[in-house]
Amino acid sequence: MRAVIMTGPGDVDVLQMAEVATPKPGPHELLVAVHASSLNRIDILRRRGLYPKSADDSNILGLDVAGDVAAVGSAVKQFSVGDKVFGLVKQGAYAEYCLLPEVLAMPIPENLAYTEAAAIPEVFFTAEETVLQLGQLQAGQTLLLHAAGSGVGVAALQLAKAIGAKVIFTAGSDAKIAKLLALGGDVGINYRTQDFAELVLQATNNIGVDVVEDFIGKDYFARNLAVLKPGGCLVQVAFMSGATTEIDLRLVLQKRLHIIGSVLRSRDLADKAVIKQRFAKTWLPLFGSGKLHAVIDKVFAFAEVQAAHQYMEANLNFGKIILQHK
């Protein structure tokens, strides 16, 4: 089969098309003929050699997959050859065929294209787990959402609005802010030209927010704590500006703050299966009815993977970047 392999850490030229052996499904796995996959920020970090390695790392990137079941393992019960499926994989979606654990597979709703399905798993699983489960955002509360134009950002905004929360968000351009307001966001802040901490307090009458969802890390940490109301929660999902920072513990104690970190990829299969099951039961039907949307910025042909990576690294996207394989 054809696959995009990573020849080593580096720039986009380390992503090369190659012929590799087609994987064989284990007892509880599906072999999926891939129609579409998507880019995630972790793909960039792994390609650059900036993400911690694990013993079973593959040189084929890609976490989201959508396609047709080409073969099933001996113990698979819920799916058959020919079924249209999508789901989350640990790696390997930049290929013509990919292995998908049965417990992480979901049927593609009839009204969704493969490209739309591939835009859902990683970002919506992450958003639901971090904002709603760990952050415990409730109806009537307020979320401060950073990097709101990212894949996880547009997913988190939709889920927060679906439960009846208010969303104050940051983005890097007025054009992205306009799109996020159209998607349901309440207050938009351009982080390049405005001080988000000052404007968040203005927007909340100096009360602050209940939950902060942050991907930036070091540069935002102190301000994130400052805008949380007493008992509020900061959910740290990434650290794009740096992983180390100073913390004023007096503020944490005085305001009884909660600081929670989360990474989806390193969770074991059982944990991911619980997240998937909860998502499939509660939220997947809303895609079928059109109440939730897979927000896609741009679709690249599979062979254009280098250009797709460059596009993401330039932070040009609003929502997901898709690789169309077929």
Coordinates of C-alpha atoms in Angstrom, one line a residue:
M1 CA 0.0 0.0 0.0
R2 CA 1.0 3.6 -0.3
A3 CA 1.7 5.5 2.8
V4 CA 3.4 8.8 3.9
I5 CA 6.3 7.8 6.0
M6 CA 8.4 10.1 8.2
T7 CA 12.1 9.5 7.4
G8 CA 13.2 11.3 10.5
P9 CA 12.6 14.5 12.5
G10 CA 12.7 17.7 10.5
D11 CA 10.9 20.0 8.0
V12 CA 8.1 18.9 5.7
D13 CA 10.6 17.2 3.3
V14 CA 10.9 14.3 5.8
L15 CA 7.4 13.3 4.8
Q16 CA 7.8 11.0 1.8
M17 CA 5.4 8.7 -0.1
A18 CA 6.5 5.1 0.0
E19 CA 5.2 1.5 -0.6
V20 CA 4.9 -0.4 2.7
A21 CA 3.2 -3.6 3.7
T22 CA -0.5 -3.5 4.3
P23 CA -1.2 -4.2 8.0
K24 CA -3.3 -7.2 9.1
P25 CA -6.0 -6.7 11.7
G26 CA -5.7 -8.4 15.0
P27 CA -8.7 -10.1 16.6
H28 CA -10.3 -6.9 17.8
E29 CA -9.3 -4.6 14.9
L30 CA -10.7 -3.4 11.6
L31 CA -8.6 -2.8 8.5
V32 CA -10.0 0.4 7.0
A33 CA -9.5 1.4 3.4
V34 CA -8.9 5.1 4.1
H35 CA -10.9 7.7 2.2
A36 CA -9.9 10.7 4.4
S37 CA -7.7 11.5 7.4
S38 CA -7.0 14.8 9.1
L39 CA -4.1 16.8 10.5
N40 CA -3.7 17.5 14.2
R41 CA -1.1 19.6 16.0
I42 CA 0.6 16.5 17.4
D43 CA 1.5 15.5 13.8
I44 CA 3.6 18.7 13.5
L45 CA 5.2 18.1 16.9
R46 CA 6.0 14.5 16.1
R47 CA 7.4 15.4 12.7
R48 CA 9.7 18.0 14.3
G49 CA 10.8 15.5 16.9
L50 CA 9.3 17.6 19.7
Y51 CA 6.9 15.0 21.1
P52 CA 7.8 12.3 23.6
K53 CA 8.5 9.0 21.9
S54 CA 6.9 5.7 22.9
A55 CA 8.1 2.2 22.2
D56 CA 5.5 1.4 19.6
D57 CA 5.7 4.7 17.6
S58 CA 5.2 4.3 13.9
N59 CA 6.8 6.4 11.2
I60 CA 3.3 6.8 9.7
L61 CA 1.5 9.8 11.3
G62 CA -2.2 10.4 11.5
L63 CA -4.8 10.0 14.3
D64 CA -8.2 10.5 12.5
V65 CA -9.4 8.0 9.9
A66 CA -12.6 7.6 7.8
G67 CA -13.2 5.0 5.2
D68 CA -14.6 1.5 4.4
V69 CA -14.0 -1.7 6.4
A70 CA -11.8 -3.8 4.2
A71 CA -11.2 -6.7 6.6
V72 CA -12.1 -7.6 10.2
G73 CA -10.4 -9.4 13.0
S74 CA -11.6 -12.8 14.2
A75 CA -13.3 -11.4 17.3
V76 CA -15.0 -8.3 15.7
K77 CA -18.7 -8.4 16.3
Q78 CA -20.1 -4.9 15.5
F79 CA -18.8 -4.2 12.0
S80 CA -18.6 -6.0 8.7
V81 CA -16.6 -5.6 5.5
G82 CA -18.0 -2.7 3.5
D83 CA -19.3 -0.7 6.5
K84 CA -18.5 3.0 6.4
V85 CA -16.6 3.9 9.6
F86 CA -14.5 6.5 11.3
G87 CA -12.6 6.8 14.5
L88 CA -9.5 7.5 16.4
V89 CA -6.2 5.6 15.9
K90 CA -2.9 5.9 17.8
Q91 CA -1.1 6.4 14.5
G92 CA -1.0 5.3 10.9
A93 CA -3.8 7.3 9.2
Y94 CA -1.6 8.8 6.5
A95 CA -1.9 5.6 4.5
E96 CA -4.2 3.8 2.0
Y97 CA -5.1 1.3 4.8
C98 CA -5.1 1.7 8.6
L99 CA -5.9 -0.4 11.6
L100 CA -8.7 0.8 13.8
P101 CA -9.6 -0.8 17.1
E102 CA -13.2 -1.9 17.1
V103 CA -13.9 -0.2 20.4
L104 CA -12.9 3.2 18.9
A105 CA -14.8 2.7 15.6
M106 CA -18.1 4.5 14.9
P107 CA -20.5 4.2 11.9
I108 CA -20.5 7.3 9.7
P109 CA -23.9 9.0 9.8
E110 CA -25.6 8.9 6.5
N111 CA -25.5 12.6 5.8
L112 CA -21.7 13.0 6.5
A113 CA -19.0 12.7 3.9
Y114 CA -15.8 10.9 4.6
T115 CA -14.0 14.2 4.8
E116 CA -16.4 15.5 7.5
A117 CA -16.2 12.3 9.5
A118 CA -12.4 12.5 9.5
A119 CA -12.6 16.0 11.0
I120 CA -14.4 14.8 14.2
P121 CA -12.7 12.2 16.5
E122 CA -9.5 13.7 17.9
V123 CA -10.9 17.3 18.3
F124 CA -14.3 16.5 19.6
F125 CA -13.1 13.7 21.9
T126 CA -10.5 16.2 23.3
A127 CA -13.0 19.0 23.7
E128 CA -15.7 16.9 25.4
E129 CA -13.2 15.3 27.8
T130 CA -11.4 18.6 28.7
V131 CA -14.2 21.2 28.8
L132 CA -17.2 19.2 29.9
Q133 CA -15.7 16.3 31.9
L134 CA -12.5 17.7 33.5
G135 CA -13.6 21.4 33.5
Q136 CA -17.1 20.5 34.5
L137 CA -18.6 23.4 32.5
Q138 CA -22.3 23.8 33.2
A139 CA -25.2 25.6 31.6
G140 CA -25.1 29.3 32.5
Q141 CA -21.4 29.3 33.2
T142 CA -18.7 31.0 31.2
L143 CA -15.8 29.5 29.3
L144 CA -12.7 31.3 28.2
L145 CA -11.5 29.4 25.1
H146 CA -8.0 30.1 23.7
A147 CA -7.0 29.1 20.1
A148 CA -10.6 29.1 19.3
G149 CA -10.1 28.8 15.6
S150 CA -8.2 25.5 15.9
G151 CA -9.8 22.1 15.4
V152 CA -10.3 21.6 19.2
G153 CA -11.3 25.2 19.6
V154 CA -14.3 25.1 17.1
A155 CA -15.3 21.8 18.7
A156 CA -15.2 23.1 22.2
L157 CA -17.1 26.2 21.3
Q158 CA -19.9 24.1 19.7
L159 CA -20.2 21.8 22.7
A160 CA -20.1 24.6 25.2
K161 CA -22.9 26.4 23.4
A162 CA -24.9 23.1 23.0
I163 CA -25.1 22.8 26.9
G164 CA -26.1 26.5 27.3
A165 CA -22.8 28.1 28.4
K166 CA -21.3 31.4 27.5
V167 CA -18.1 31.5 25.5
I168 CA -15.5 34.2 25.5
F169 CA -12.7 33.3 23.0
T170 CA -9.4 34.4 21.7
A171 CA -8.2 34.2 18.1
G172 CA -5.4 35.7 16.0
S173 CA -7.4 37.6 13.4
D174 CA -10.6 39.6 13.0
A175 CA -11.6 37.3 10.2
K176 CA -11.4 34.3 12.5
I177 CA -13.3 36.2 15.2
A178 CA -16.1 36.9 12.8
K179 CA -16.4 33.2 11.9
L180 CA -16.4 32.2 15.6
L181 CA -19.1 34.7 16.4
A182 CA -21.1 33.3 13.5
L183 CA -20.6 29.8 15.0
G184 CA -22.1 30.9 18.3
G185 CA -19.3 32.5 20.3
D186 CA -20.3 35.4 22.6
V187 CA -17.3 37.6 22.9
G188 CA -14.2 37.6 20.6
I189 CA -10.8 38.9 21.5
N190 CA -7.9 39.4 19.1
Y191 CA -4.9 38.2 21.1
R192 CA -2.5 40.0 18.7
T193 CA -3.9 43.4 19.4
Q194 CA -5.8 43.1 22.7
D195 CA -5.1 42.1 26.3
F196 CA -7.4 39.2 26.8
A197 CA -7.3 39.4 30.6
E198 CA -8.4 43.0 30.7
L199 CA -11.3 42.3 28.3
V200 CA -12.4 39.1 30.0
L201 CA -12.8 41.0 33.3
Q202 CA -14.7 43.7 31.5
A203 CA -17.0 41.2 29.8
T204 CA -17.8 39.5 33.2
N205 CA -18.1 42.7 35.3
N206 CA -14.8 41.7 37.1
I207 CA -16.3 38.4 38.2
G208 CA -14.2 36.2 35.9
V209 CA -14.9 32.9 34.2
D210 CA -15.7 29.4 35.4
V211 CA -13.4 27.5 33.1
V212 CA -10.3 28.3 31.0
E213 CA -9.4 25.9 28.1
D214 CA -5.7 26.7 27.2
F215 CA -3.3 25.4 24.6
I216 CA -0.7 28.2 25.0
G217 CA 1.0 27.6 28.4
K218 CA 3.7 29.8 29.7
D219 CA 2.8 33.1 28.1
Y220 CA -0.9 32.9 29.3
F221 CA -0.6 31.0 32.6
A222 CA -0.6 33.9 35.0
R223 CA -3.4 35.8 33.2
N224 CA -5.5 32.6 33.0
L225 CA -5.3 32.3 36.8
A226 CA -6.1 36.0 37.2
V227 CA -9.4 35.8 35.1
L228 CA -10.7 32.7 36.9
K229 CA -13.5 33.3 39.5
P230 CA -13.1 31.7 42.9
G231 CA -13.4 27.9 42.5
G232 CA -12.7 28.1 38.8
C233 CA -10.8 25.6 36.7
L234 CA -7.9 25.9 34.3
V235 CA -7.6 23.0 31.9
Q236 CA -4.2 22.9 30.3
V237 CA -4.2 20.9 27.0
A238 CA -1.0 22.0 25.4
F239 CA 1.9 24.5 25.9
M240 CA 2.7 26.1 22.6
S241 CA 4.5 29.0 24.2
G242 CA 6.5 26.9 26.6
A243 CA 6.1 24.2 29.3
T244 CA 7.6 25.9 32.3
T245 CA 6.4 28.9 34.2
E246 CA 6.2 30.5 37.6
I247 CA 3.1 30.2 39.7
D248 CA 1.8 32.4 42.5
L249 CA 0.4 29.8 44.9
R250 CA -1.2 32.5 47.0
L251 CA -3.7 33.1 44.2
V252 CA -4.4 29.4 43.8
L253 CA -5.1 29.0 47.5
Q254 CA -7.0 32.2 48.0
K255 CA -9.3 31.6 45.0
R256 CA -9.5 27.8 45.5
L257 CA -8.5 27.2 41.9
H258 CA -8.3 23.9 40.1
I259 CA -5.5 23.3 37.6
I260 CA -5.9 20.1 35.5
G261 CA -3.8 18.8 32.7
S262 CA -4.9 16.4 29.9
V263 CA -3.3 14.6 27.0
L264 CA -5.5 12.2 24.9
R265 CA -2.9 10.4 22.9
S266 CA -1.1 8.8 25.9
R267 CA -4.4 7.5 27.4
D268 CA -4.7 3.7 27.2
L269 CA -7.2 2.0 24.9
A270 CA -9.7 1.4 27.7
D271 CA -9.8 5.1 28.6
K272 CA -10.2 6.1 25.0
A273 CA -13.0 3.6 24.5
V274 CA -15.0 5.2 27.4
I275 CA -14.5 8.6 25.9
K276 CA -15.6 7.3 22.5
Q277 CA -18.7 5.6 23.9
R278 CA -19.8 8.7 25.8
F279 CA -19.3 10.8 22.7
A280 CA -21.1 8.3 20.4
K281 CA -24.1 8.2 22.7
T282 CA -24.4 11.9 23.6
W283 CA -23.0 13.9 20.7
L284 CA -22.8 11.8 17.5
P285 CA -26.6 12.0 16.9
L286 CA -26.3 15.8 16.8
F287 CA -24.0 15.5 13.7
G288 CA -26.7 13.5 12.0
S289 CA -29.3 16.1 12.8
G290 CA -27.0 19.0 11.8
K291 CA -26.9 20.6 15.3
L292 CA -23.2 20.0 15.4
H293 CA -20.8 20.5 12.5
A294 CA -17.4 19.3 11.4
V295 CA -15.7 22.6 10.6
I296 CA -13.3 22.1 7.7
D297 CA -11.0 24.8 6.5
K298 CA -9.2 23.1 3.6
V299 CA -9.0 19.7 1.9
F300 CA -5.7 18.6 0.4
A301 CA -5.1 15.6 -1.8
F302 CA -3.2 12.8 0.0
A303 CA -0.1 13.5 -2.1
E304 CA -0.1 17.1 -0.9
V305 CA 0.7 16.2 2.7
Q306 CA 3.7 18.5 2.8
A307 CA 1.7 21.5 1.7
A308 CA -0.9 20.6 4.3
H309 CA 1.7 20.6 7.1
Q310 CA 3.0 23.9 5.9
Y311 CA -0.5 25.3 6.0
M312 CA -1.1 24.2 9.6
E313 CA 2.3 25.5 10.7
A314 CA 1.4 28.9 9.3
N315 CA -1.7 29.0 11.5
L316 CA -3.8 29.7 8.5
N317 CA -6.6 27.3 9.2
F318 CA -10.0 27.8 10.8
G319 CA -11.1 24.4 11.9
K320 CA -9.7 21.2 10.4
I321 CA -7.3 20.4 7.6
I322 CA -8.2 17.2 5.8
L323 CA -6.2 14.8 3.6
Q324 CA -8.5 13.2 1.0
H325 CA -7.1 9.8 0.0
K326 CA -9.8 8.7 -2.5

